[in-house]
């Protein structure tokens, strides 16, 4: 195994672009389409797994290990096929959460097979699937490695208590990245972003789901139970900062370029991106603020009527084997949801690979974990109003 720096150009947590697909269930229901919600007992189809040893897996680009000599080969998928006889049709078709929701939503609403047995979306989007009843409950008795090795901090998100319908693929932290050399000092707090000397040299993420938790934490809010009043207080603060031109702009993943060129000194950022930036510029630092930061996941789920549910569950469990999780973590450099993978990496003969075991942005230490929280998601009832205000602030 070795670490790879693929120079990724798309974010794993794609920004919310208007109401878009978020309004899909309401719009279709108004056109005489049956109600969107699907009860648990209507989500399954006849499972072909035993006689058809295949499955269709939809994921984001650049989110899996590839072979050093042939990037069309994916070693961890190949090892799954070798050990189980199940072949995987792997597609890198998810470039934006809402866009993908719009692609598969009509089929799910009309109780049709999406043609996919397994997919990966950000947890705020996974919450939408779960609320709509569009994700099947998994058989944990068939997933002993998930049951044993899933990070305890990720086991009980508010939207899917007990992780019955979702399993994290990879995780990350939304915190603060800054150029320590250019700034000339450390940043320790979200409040440090608002210091006068940073005026016009700060960027925030444009996506509501990507931004709000860190900004609320900076105000001392418990983001596991934030309220409408907390949201509007946070927006009031951002609105004032925009008016005073303290915030240079709102970004997607292009904050990477701004930070690299020195156009900004500090910004909201994702931990996995910063690991890649540090490979080229050791002056870039990532900080989990004293007030806390958001720990998020992008999770696998089995959509309704998937024809190869058992095969999909087997693949999920494969990635929770510590040796497989370690191989994936060494390539993608996000927070690994399998803490036991740390020991596998630490025992590597390759010095660079072994060093990953000590990277707190891949395996957060106890001190960092105490400052991490999984934010409660934005409910369907809240989203329309909140997105309207946020998008007006950031110019979406």
XYZ file of C-alpha atoms in Angstrom:
396
model
C 0.000 0.000 0.000
C 1.097 3.549 -0.543
C -0.478 6.922 -0.166
C -1.768 8.576 -3.291
C -2.362 12.245 -4.021
C -4.805 12.233 -6.936
C -5.290 16.003 -7.068
C -9.029 15.687 -6.680
C -11.036 18.530 -8.140
C -14.501 17.769 -6.777
C -15.796 17.899 -3.255
C -17.094 14.827 -1.464
C -19.777 16.996 0.102
C -21.244 18.697 -2.944
C -22.871 22.034 -2.258
C -26.637 22.386 -2.053
C -27.509 24.143 -5.292
C -30.842 25.794 -4.654
C -33.816 23.669 -3.706
C -33.378 21.525 -6.827
C -34.029 17.895 -6.101
C -34.992 18.722 -2.534
C -38.352 19.780 -3.918
C -38.808 16.636 -6.005
C -41.123 14.701 -3.655
C -43.400 17.704 -3.162
C -43.527 18.523 -6.871
C -44.351 14.987 -7.978
C -46.922 14.492 -5.254
C -48.677 17.576 -6.545
C -48.901 15.957 -9.984
C -50.905 12.998 -8.743
C -47.907 10.741 -8.087
C -48.402 8.465 -5.040
C -46.990 9.638 -1.712
C -43.192 9.462 -1.595
C -42.767 7.579 1.680
C -42.348 3.807 1.363
C -43.006 1.690 4.477
C -40.420 -0.876 5.494
C -42.434 -3.856 4.305
C -42.636 -2.515 0.717
C -38.948 -1.819 0.114
C -37.652 -5.251 -0.835
C -37.717 -7.190 -4.083
C -36.973 -10.837 -4.798
C -33.232 -11.109 -4.143
C -31.303 -12.645 -7.029
C -27.991 -12.699 -5.144
C -27.695 -16.471 -4.762
C -28.080 -17.220 -8.483
C -26.686 -13.988 -9.927
C -23.300 -13.279 -8.363
C -23.121 -9.606 -9.344
C -23.965 -6.194 -7.974
C -24.045 -2.590 -9.219
C -22.168 -0.089 -7.021
C -22.451 3.695 -7.630
C -19.821 5.923 -6.027
C -18.030 9.274 -6.377
C -14.969 9.703 -8.626
C -11.516 9.213 -7.091
C -12.961 7.563 -4.010
C -11.417 4.101 -4.145
C -7.958 2.561 -4.393
C -6.494 1.872 -7.825
C -3.535 -0.154 -9.011
C -0.185 1.639 -9.338
C 0.337 0.445 -12.893
C -3.252 0.286 -14.156
C -5.757 2.793 -12.780
C -8.690 0.843 -14.224
C -8.001 -1.870 -11.651
C -9.279 -1.538 -8.095
C -7.472 -3.961 -5.771
C -9.978 -3.964 -2.920
C -12.847 -4.714 -5.304
C -10.805 -7.418 -6.980
C -10.056 -9.072 -3.642
C -13.791 -9.104 -2.891
C -14.533 -10.849 -6.179
C -11.732 -13.347 -5.606
C -12.981 -14.273 -2.141
C -16.729 -14.359 -2.881
C -17.129 -14.941 -6.619
C -19.294 -11.804 -6.795
C -18.398 -9.412 -9.611
C -18.966 -5.701 -9.134
C -20.116 -3.226 -11.782
C -18.521 -0.120 -10.318
C -19.535 3.282 -11.688
C -18.207 6.711 -10.714
C -21.465 8.478 -11.459
C -22.112 10.574 -8.349
C -20.787 14.095 -8.791
C -23.368 15.987 -6.741
C -25.769 14.760 -4.057
C -28.806 16.624 -5.345
C -28.094 15.809 -8.964
C -27.900 12.103 -8.153
C -31.043 12.311 -6.030
C -32.810 13.769 -9.038
C -31.561 10.886 -11.166
C -32.819 8.048 -8.959
C -35.692 9.824 -7.186
C -38.409 9.290 -9.825
C -37.818 5.525 -9.854
C -37.882 5.281 -6.073
C -40.993 7.418 -5.807
C -42.761 5.205 -8.326
C -41.644 2.016 -6.548
C -39.256 0.995 -9.308
C -35.770 -0.519 -9.245
C -33.024 2.092 -9.738
C -30.651 -0.400 -11.365
C -28.216 0.089 -8.481
C -27.670 -2.248 -5.537
C -25.406 0.005 -3.508
C -24.697 3.738 -3.548
C -22.757 6.307 -1.550
C -24.140 9.730 -0.618
C -23.324 12.310 2.051
C -25.096 11.654 5.323
C -27.327 14.707 5.002
C -28.579 13.193 1.745
C -28.698 9.704 3.262
C -30.991 11.235 5.886
C -33.379 12.208 3.094
C -33.384 8.657 1.725
C -34.059 7.252 5.195
C -36.858 9.722 5.956
C -38.536 8.893 2.655
C -38.234 5.169 3.289
C -36.016 4.713 0.226
C -33.228 2.764 1.955
C -33.554 -0.883 2.924
C -32.787 -2.146 6.401
C -29.606 -4.207 6.332
C -29.111 -7.671 7.786
C -26.385 -7.128 10.360
C -26.157 -10.858 11.045
C -24.611 -11.067 7.572
C -22.187 -8.237 8.385
C -20.069 -9.347 11.360
C -17.204 -6.989 10.511
C -19.526 -3.964 10.439
C -20.975 -5.007 13.784
C -17.519 -5.410 15.285
C -15.426 -2.665 13.695
C -17.671 0.345 12.955
C -16.358 3.358 14.864
C -18.558 3.786 17.989
C -18.755 7.539 17.376
C -20.528 6.849 14.068
C -23.044 4.264 15.223
C -26.009 6.438 16.139
C -26.703 9.430 13.886
C -30.034 11.109 14.587
C -31.385 10.278 11.134
C -30.628 6.530 11.363
C -30.511 5.363 14.955
C -28.383 2.264 15.224
C -27.182 2.625 11.623
C -29.818 0.137 10.469
C -30.106 1.527 6.924
C -26.680 3.094 6.286
C -22.999 2.320 6.837
C -20.213 4.925 6.500
C -17.933 4.532 3.492
C -15.474 7.245 4.523
C -15.652 10.162 6.935
C -14.177 13.602 7.295
C -13.992 16.697 9.426
C -15.105 20.183 8.460
C -12.681 22.507 10.185
C -10.348 25.393 9.392
C -7.382 25.354 7.041
C -4.845 28.184 7.071
C -1.384 29.127 5.897
C 0.576 29.367 9.116
C 3.683 30.873 7.544
C 1.771 33.604 5.720
C -0.454 34.340 8.708
C 2.424 34.334 11.158
C 0.568 32.678 14.014
C -1.718 29.813 14.936
C -5.487 29.721 14.662
C -7.254 27.911 17.476
C -10.856 29.027 17.274
C -13.575 29.709 14.740
C -13.718 33.186 16.298
C -10.145 33.719 15.082
C -11.486 33.851 11.529
C -13.214 37.126 12.341
C -10.080 38.973 13.529
C -9.575 42.322 11.744
C -6.271 41.293 10.159
C -8.080 38.530 8.228
C -10.619 40.885 6.645
C -11.083 39.979 2.997
C -8.813 36.933 3.298
C -11.358 34.367 4.569
C -13.664 32.056 2.622
C -16.558 29.897 3.784
C -18.138 26.919 2.085
C -21.180 27.753 0.003
C -23.228 24.654 0.769
C -25.654 25.004 3.649
C -25.117 21.437 4.847
C -21.357 21.882 4.609
C -21.142 25.202 6.454
C -23.688 25.572 9.186
C -22.415 23.176 11.856
C -18.917 24.649 12.235
C -20.299 28.194 12.302
C -22.847 27.275 14.974
C -20.189 25.500 17.019
C -18.196 28.707 16.908
C -21.138 30.325 18.715
C -21.131 27.614 21.368
C -24.120 25.688 20.006
C -24.554 21.965 20.614
C -25.031 20.942 16.984
C -26.520 17.592 17.901
C -29.631 19.528 18.964
C -29.494 22.936 17.318
C -32.659 25.014 16.918
C -34.183 27.406 14.411
C -33.069 30.313 16.596
C -29.487 29.007 16.470
C -29.654 28.863 12.678
C -30.895 32.435 12.253
C -28.390 33.773 14.778
C -25.626 32.147 12.763
C -26.997 33.663 9.551
C -27.166 37.101 11.175
C -23.466 36.842 11.986
C -22.551 35.746 8.454
C -24.725 38.458 6.939
C -22.873 41.090 8.958
C -19.500 39.667 7.895
C -20.559 39.753 4.252
C -21.743 43.349 4.570
C -18.379 44.357 6.064
C -16.564 42.471 3.278
C -14.751 40.361 5.831
C -15.623 37.193 3.921
C -13.854 37.195 0.571
C -16.308 34.774 -1.042
C -18.149 31.469 -0.652
C -16.661 28.456 -2.348
C -17.063 24.872 -3.336
C -13.888 22.848 -3.461
C -12.133 25.753 -5.184
C -11.011 26.978 -1.754
C -8.048 24.672 -2.392
C -6.772 26.956 -5.141
C -7.377 30.121 -3.101
C -5.408 28.744 -0.155
C -2.613 27.382 -2.320
C -2.081 30.681 -4.158
C -2.275 32.796 -1.014
C -5.400 34.662 -2.101
C -6.882 33.642 1.234
C -5.149 33.019 4.532
C -7.835 30.912 6.228
C -10.971 29.080 5.199
C -13.491 26.404 6.001
C -12.064 23.155 4.684
C -12.356 19.378 4.643
C -9.726 17.298 6.398
C -9.130 14.959 3.448
C -8.375 17.838 1.092
C -5.897 19.368 3.507
C -3.900 16.140 3.734
C -3.445 16.406 -0.030
C -2.519 20.103 0.191
C 0.070 19.437 2.870
C 1.904 17.040 0.565
C 2.732 20.049 -1.646
C 2.797 22.821 0.956
C 3.762 21.923 4.540
C 2.836 25.445 5.674
C -0.868 24.560 5.341
C -2.381 23.604 8.684
C -5.741 22.104 9.587
C -7.318 22.825 12.943
C -10.285 21.409 14.790
C -11.380 24.557 16.648
C -11.505 24.648 20.420
C -15.293 25.012 20.233
C -15.545 21.889 18.099
C -15.952 20.780 14.513
C -18.299 18.553 12.563
C -17.520 14.891 11.982
C -19.409 13.770 8.889
C -19.716 10.650 6.831
C -20.589 9.604 3.340
C -22.519 6.432 3.650
C -23.445 3.338 1.721
C -27.080 2.346 1.452
C -29.082 -0.262 -0.432
C -31.921 1.465 -2.334
C -35.412 0.026 -2.470
C -36.065 -2.935 -4.760
C -32.350 -3.581 -5.304
C -32.029 -7.003 -6.932
C -28.786 -8.028 -5.221
C -29.223 -6.920 -1.615
C -27.307 -9.816 -0.053
C -24.401 -9.270 -2.437
C -24.350 -5.571 -1.546
C -24.359 -6.360 2.160
C -21.431 -8.723 1.623
C -19.456 -5.976 -0.136
C -20.118 -3.541 2.694
C -18.861 -6.085 5.202
C -15.770 -6.676 3.064
C -14.786 -3.022 3.463
C -15.067 -3.341 7.235
C -12.343 -5.958 7.392
C -9.492 -3.975 9.002
C -6.964 -4.979 6.329
C -9.290 -3.827 3.540
C -10.241 -0.619 5.358
C -6.525 0.107 5.815
C -5.828 -0.339 2.106
C -8.642 2.041 1.201
C -7.636 4.606 3.838
C -4.054 4.653 2.557
C -5.350 5.836 -0.812
C -8.217 8.190 -0.093
C -6.807 9.815 3.082
C -10.156 10.544 4.714
C -11.126 9.701 8.292
C -11.312 5.918 8.416
C -14.558 4.545 9.945
C -12.700 1.387 11.013
C -10.364 2.261 13.923
C -8.853 -1.250 13.832
C -7.309 -0.378 10.452
C -4.838 1.843 12.294
C -2.849 -1.105 13.599
C -2.654 -2.602 10.103
C -1.126 0.589 8.723
C 1.213 0.988 11.693
C 2.687 -2.455 10.996
C 3.465 -1.636 7.356
C 7.069 -1.960 6.191
C 6.552 1.145 4.079
C 7.518 4.192 6.151
C 5.076 6.557 4.467
C 2.183 4.136 4.857
C 3.027 3.472 8.507
C 3.033 7.225 9.169
C -0.635 7.414 8.177
C -1.498 5.526 11.354
C -0.339 8.539 13.355
C -2.231 11.126 11.308
C -5.127 12.442 13.435
C -6.978 13.482 10.276
C -7.254 9.796 9.350
C -7.414 8.325 12.849
C -8.500 11.101 15.260
C -6.925 10.825 18.694
C -8.940 11.013 21.914
C -8.290 14.722 22.396
C -9.564 15.529 18.916
C -12.566 13.217 19.217
C -13.784 15.145 22.250
C -14.171 18.195 20.010
C -15.980 16.390 17.199
C -19.752 16.138 16.889
C -22.196 14.744 14.355
C -24.693 17.506 13.623
C -28.356 16.726 13.521
C -29.572 16.960 9.957
C -31.857 19.621 8.539
C -35.398 18.257 8.412
C -37.544 18.381 5.291
C -39.801 20.943 6.957
C -36.847 23.203 7.785
C -34.949 22.891 4.540
C -37.040 25.108 2.285
C -36.920 28.130 4.601
C -33.322 27.625 5.701
C -31.990 27.023 2.187
C -33.759 30.145 0.924
C -32.077 32.340 3.512
C -28.660 30.722 3.216
C -28.620 30.761 -0.577
C -29.520 34.453 -0.577
C -26.535 35.104 1.701
C -24.027 33.237 -0.407
C -25.412 34.203 -3.808
C -26.637 30.796 -4.986
